Coordinates of C-alpha atoms in Angstrom, one line a residue:
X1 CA 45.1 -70.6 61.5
X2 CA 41.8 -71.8 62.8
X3 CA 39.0 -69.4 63.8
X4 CA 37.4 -68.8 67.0
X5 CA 33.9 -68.6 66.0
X6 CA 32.6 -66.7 69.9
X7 CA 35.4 -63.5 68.9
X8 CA 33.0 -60.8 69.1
X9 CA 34.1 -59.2 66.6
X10 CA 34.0 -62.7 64.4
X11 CA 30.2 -62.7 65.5
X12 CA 29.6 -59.3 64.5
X13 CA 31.3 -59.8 61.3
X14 CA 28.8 -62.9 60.4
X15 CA 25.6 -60.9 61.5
X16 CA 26.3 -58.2 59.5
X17 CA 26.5 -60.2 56.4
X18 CA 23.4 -62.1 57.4
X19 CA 21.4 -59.3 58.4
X20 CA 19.8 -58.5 55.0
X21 CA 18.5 -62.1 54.5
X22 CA 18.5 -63.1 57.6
X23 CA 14.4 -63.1 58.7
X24 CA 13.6 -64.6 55.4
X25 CA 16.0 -67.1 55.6
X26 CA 15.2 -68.1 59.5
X27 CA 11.4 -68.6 58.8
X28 CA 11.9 -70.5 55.6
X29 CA 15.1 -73.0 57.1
X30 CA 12.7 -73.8 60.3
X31 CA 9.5 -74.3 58.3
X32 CA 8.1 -71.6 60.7
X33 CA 9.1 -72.8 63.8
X34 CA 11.8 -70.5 65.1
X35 CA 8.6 -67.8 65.3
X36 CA 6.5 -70.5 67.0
X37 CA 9.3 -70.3 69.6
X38 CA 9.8 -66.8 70.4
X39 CA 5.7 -66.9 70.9
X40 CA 6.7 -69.5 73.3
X41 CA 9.3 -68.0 74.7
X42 CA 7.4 -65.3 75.5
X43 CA 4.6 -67.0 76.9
X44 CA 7.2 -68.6 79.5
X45 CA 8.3 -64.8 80.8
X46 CA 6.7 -64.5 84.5
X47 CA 5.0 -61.2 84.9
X48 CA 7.5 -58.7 85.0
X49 CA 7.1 -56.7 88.4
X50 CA 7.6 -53.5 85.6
X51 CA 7.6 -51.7 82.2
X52 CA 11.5 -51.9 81.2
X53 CA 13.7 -54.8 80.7
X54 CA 16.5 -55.7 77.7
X55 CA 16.2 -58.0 75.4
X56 CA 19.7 -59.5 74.9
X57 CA 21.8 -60.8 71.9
X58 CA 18.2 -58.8 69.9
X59 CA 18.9 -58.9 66.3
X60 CA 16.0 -57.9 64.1
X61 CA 13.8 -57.7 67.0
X62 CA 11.4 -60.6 66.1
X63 CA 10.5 -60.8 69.6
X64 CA 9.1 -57.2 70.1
X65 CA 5.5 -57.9 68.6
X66 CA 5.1 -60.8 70.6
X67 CA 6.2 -59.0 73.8
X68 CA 4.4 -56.2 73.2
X69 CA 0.9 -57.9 72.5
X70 CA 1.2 -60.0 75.9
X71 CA 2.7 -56.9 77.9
X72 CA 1.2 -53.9 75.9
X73 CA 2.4 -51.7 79.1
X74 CA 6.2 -53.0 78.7
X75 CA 8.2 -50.2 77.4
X76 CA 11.0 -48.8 76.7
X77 CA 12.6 -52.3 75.7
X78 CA 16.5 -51.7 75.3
X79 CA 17.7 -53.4 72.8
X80 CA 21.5 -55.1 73.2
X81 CA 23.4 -56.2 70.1
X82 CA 26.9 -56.7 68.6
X83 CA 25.2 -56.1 65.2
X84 CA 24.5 -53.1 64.0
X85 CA 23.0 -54.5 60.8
X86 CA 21.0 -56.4 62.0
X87 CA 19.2 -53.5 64.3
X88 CA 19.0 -51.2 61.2
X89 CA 17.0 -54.0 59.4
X90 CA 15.0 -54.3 62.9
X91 CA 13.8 -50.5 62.8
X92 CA 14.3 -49.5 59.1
X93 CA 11.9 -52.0 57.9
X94 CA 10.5 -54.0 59.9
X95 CA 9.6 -52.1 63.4
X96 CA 9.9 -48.5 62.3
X97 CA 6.3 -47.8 63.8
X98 CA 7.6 -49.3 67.6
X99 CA 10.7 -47.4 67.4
X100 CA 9.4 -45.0 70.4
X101 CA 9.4 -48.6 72.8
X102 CA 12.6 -49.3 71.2
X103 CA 16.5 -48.1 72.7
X104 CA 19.3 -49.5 71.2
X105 CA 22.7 -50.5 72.3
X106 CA 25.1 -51.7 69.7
X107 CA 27.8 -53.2 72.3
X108 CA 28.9 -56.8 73.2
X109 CA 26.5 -57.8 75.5
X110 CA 29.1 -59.1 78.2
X111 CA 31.1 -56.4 77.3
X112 CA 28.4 -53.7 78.1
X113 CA 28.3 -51.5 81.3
X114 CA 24.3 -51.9 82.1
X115 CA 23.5 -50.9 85.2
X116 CA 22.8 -52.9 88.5
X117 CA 19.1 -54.0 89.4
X118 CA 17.9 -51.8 86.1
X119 CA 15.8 -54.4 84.6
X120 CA 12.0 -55.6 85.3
X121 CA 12.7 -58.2 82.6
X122 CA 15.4 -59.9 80.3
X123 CA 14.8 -62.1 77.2
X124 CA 16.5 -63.1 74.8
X125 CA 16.0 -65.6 71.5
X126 CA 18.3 -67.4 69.4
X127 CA 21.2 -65.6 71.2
X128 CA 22.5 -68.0 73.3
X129 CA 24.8 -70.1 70.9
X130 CA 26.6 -67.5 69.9
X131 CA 28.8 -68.1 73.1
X132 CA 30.7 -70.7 74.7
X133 CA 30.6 -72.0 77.9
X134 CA 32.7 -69.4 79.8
X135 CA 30.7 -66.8 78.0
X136 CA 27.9 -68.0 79.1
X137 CA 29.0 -68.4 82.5
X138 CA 29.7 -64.5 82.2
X139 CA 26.1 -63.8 80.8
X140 CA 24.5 -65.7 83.6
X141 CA 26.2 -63.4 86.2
X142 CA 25.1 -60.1 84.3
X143 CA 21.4 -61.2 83.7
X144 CA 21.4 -61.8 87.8
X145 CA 23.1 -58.3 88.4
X146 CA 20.4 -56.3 86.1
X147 CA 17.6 -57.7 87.3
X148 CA 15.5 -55.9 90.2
X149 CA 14.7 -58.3 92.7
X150 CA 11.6 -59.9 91.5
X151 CA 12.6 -59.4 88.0
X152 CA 11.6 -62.0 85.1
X153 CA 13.6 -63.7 81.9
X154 CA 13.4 -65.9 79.8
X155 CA 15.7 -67.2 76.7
X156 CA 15.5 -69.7 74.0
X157 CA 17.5 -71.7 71.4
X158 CA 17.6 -74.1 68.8
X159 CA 19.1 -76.8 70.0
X160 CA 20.5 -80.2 69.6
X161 CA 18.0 -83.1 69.8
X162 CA 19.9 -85.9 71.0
X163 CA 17.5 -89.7 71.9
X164 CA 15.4 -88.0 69.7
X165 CA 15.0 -91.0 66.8
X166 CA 15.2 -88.0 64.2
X167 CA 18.0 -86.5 65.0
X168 CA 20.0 -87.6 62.1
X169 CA 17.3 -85.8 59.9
X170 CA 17.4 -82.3 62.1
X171 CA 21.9 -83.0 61.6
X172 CA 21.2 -83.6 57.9
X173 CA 19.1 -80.2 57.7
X174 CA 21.3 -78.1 59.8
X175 CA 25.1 -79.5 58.4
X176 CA 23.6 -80.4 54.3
X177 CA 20.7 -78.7 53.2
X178 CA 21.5 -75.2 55.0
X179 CA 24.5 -74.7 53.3
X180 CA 23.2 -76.3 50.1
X181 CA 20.4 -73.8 50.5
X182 CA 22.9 -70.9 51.4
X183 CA 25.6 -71.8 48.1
X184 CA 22.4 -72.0 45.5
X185 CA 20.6 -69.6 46.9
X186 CA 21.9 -67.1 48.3
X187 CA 25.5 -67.0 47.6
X188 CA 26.8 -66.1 50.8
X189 CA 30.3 -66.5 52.2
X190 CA 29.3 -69.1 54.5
X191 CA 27.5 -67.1 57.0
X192 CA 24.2 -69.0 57.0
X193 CA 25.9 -72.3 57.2
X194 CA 27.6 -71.3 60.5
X195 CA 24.9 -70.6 62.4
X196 CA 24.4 -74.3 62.4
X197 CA 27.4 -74.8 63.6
X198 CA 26.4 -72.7 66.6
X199 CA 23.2 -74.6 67.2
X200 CA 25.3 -78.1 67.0
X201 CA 27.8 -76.6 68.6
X202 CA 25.4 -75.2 71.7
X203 CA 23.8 -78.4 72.6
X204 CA 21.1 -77.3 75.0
X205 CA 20.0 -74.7 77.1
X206 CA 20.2 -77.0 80.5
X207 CA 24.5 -75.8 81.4
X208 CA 23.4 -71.7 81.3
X209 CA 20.4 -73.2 83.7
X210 CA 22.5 -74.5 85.9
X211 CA 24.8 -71.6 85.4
X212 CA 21.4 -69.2 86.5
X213 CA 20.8 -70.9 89.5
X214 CA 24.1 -70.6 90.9
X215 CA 23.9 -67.3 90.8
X216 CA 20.8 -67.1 93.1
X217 CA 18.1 -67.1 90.3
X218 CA 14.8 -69.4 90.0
X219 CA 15.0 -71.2 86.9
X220 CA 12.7 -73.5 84.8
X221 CA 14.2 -75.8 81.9
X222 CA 11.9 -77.0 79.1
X223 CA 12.3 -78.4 75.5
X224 CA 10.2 -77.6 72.3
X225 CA 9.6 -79.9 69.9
X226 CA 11.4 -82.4 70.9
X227 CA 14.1 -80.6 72.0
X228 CA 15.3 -79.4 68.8
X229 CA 14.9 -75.9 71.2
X230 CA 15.3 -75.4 74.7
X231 CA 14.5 -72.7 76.9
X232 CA 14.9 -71.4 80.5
X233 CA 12.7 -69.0 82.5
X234 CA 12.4 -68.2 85.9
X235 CA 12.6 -64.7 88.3
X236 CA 15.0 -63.1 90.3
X237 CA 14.3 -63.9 94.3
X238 CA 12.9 -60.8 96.1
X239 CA 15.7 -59.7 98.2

């Protein structure tokens, strides 16, 4: 029987496992970059018109410094995760001393009853490919729903490069040497590996911006580094 990788409770299941390597393991596979791009990623979010906002599909809350240092005002950041591994690494031992900006929600983001017009912001990184396209579609619609009018986001993920003249190297990296890395390394059951799979999988961020602006929302597309990630960023229209 073949899995479906976007079961929420299949994603849960692989974060879990991950969640104890899983910052070690990002910084070394991207040589650096996937911090590069939350930095970036930040730098893209308009100026919230407030404090409070969610950051979406969180994990180990990589994004918080770099949120907090541009916005030192922002706060408190709800935190939204299937994974509750991953946000006991994020507070245990890595954020323990910003735990007072920090909520957390351990819930399926599209499954989760946030409230209408509750957010000043949104962000999320390295979230997005854990859906598919009609997940996405349903992300879209709650991202313009919590957001205030005038409200900012901004979301990135690795991506898939294609025109770009390396992109069999970036393939090699992601469907080879991960799981090579992963099976003499870390002897996981695979987890690593699929995350790959996700990013192949995903493509690019430019379908959820499409997705945004149908439902009424500003939206920017860009690519990093060639486009092995993409992002979008824009604001909520005052009403």
């Amino acid at each position: 029987m073949s899995r479906d990788i976007y079961d929420p409770a299949f994603v849960k299941g692989v974060f879990d496992r991950c969640s104890g390597k899983y910052i070690a393991f990002s910084w070394i596979c991207s040589m650096g970059f996937t911090e590069r791009w939350r930095r970036q990623c930040v730098a893209a979010l308009p100026e919230p018109p407030g404090p409070s906002g969610y950051d979406l599909m969180a994990g180990t809350g990589e994004v918080w410094p770099h949120l907090l240092k541009r916005f030192p005002e922002v706060g408190p950041i709800t935190a939204v995760d299937i994974s509750s591994g991953m946000h006991a690494r994020a507070i245990e031992r890595l954020h323990r001393h910003r735990a007072h900006h920090i909520g957390f929600i351990e819930d399926d983001v599209l499954a989760s009853d946030l409230p209408d017009d509750s957010a000043d912001f949104v962000i999320s990184t390295f979230g997005l490919k854990t859906f598919d396209a009609g997940q996405h579609m349903r992300l879209a619609a709650l991202i313009a729903r919590v957001l205030r009018p005038g409200g900012s986001f901004a979301m990135i993920e690795a991506s898939d490069p294609r025109g770009w003249w390396l992109r069999p190297l970036y393939l090699l990296h992601l469907k080879t040497i991960l799981p090579l890395v992963e099976r003499l390394l870390l002897r996981g059951a695979q987890d690593f590996a699929l995350i790959g799979t996700y990013s192949t999988r995903f493509g690019d961020a430019s379908g959820i911006a499409e997705m945004l602006r149908a439902e009424g929302l500003e939206v920017v597309f860009s690519k990093h580094f060639f486009g092995c990630a993409t992002s979008v960023s824009g604001r909520k229209p005052e009403a």
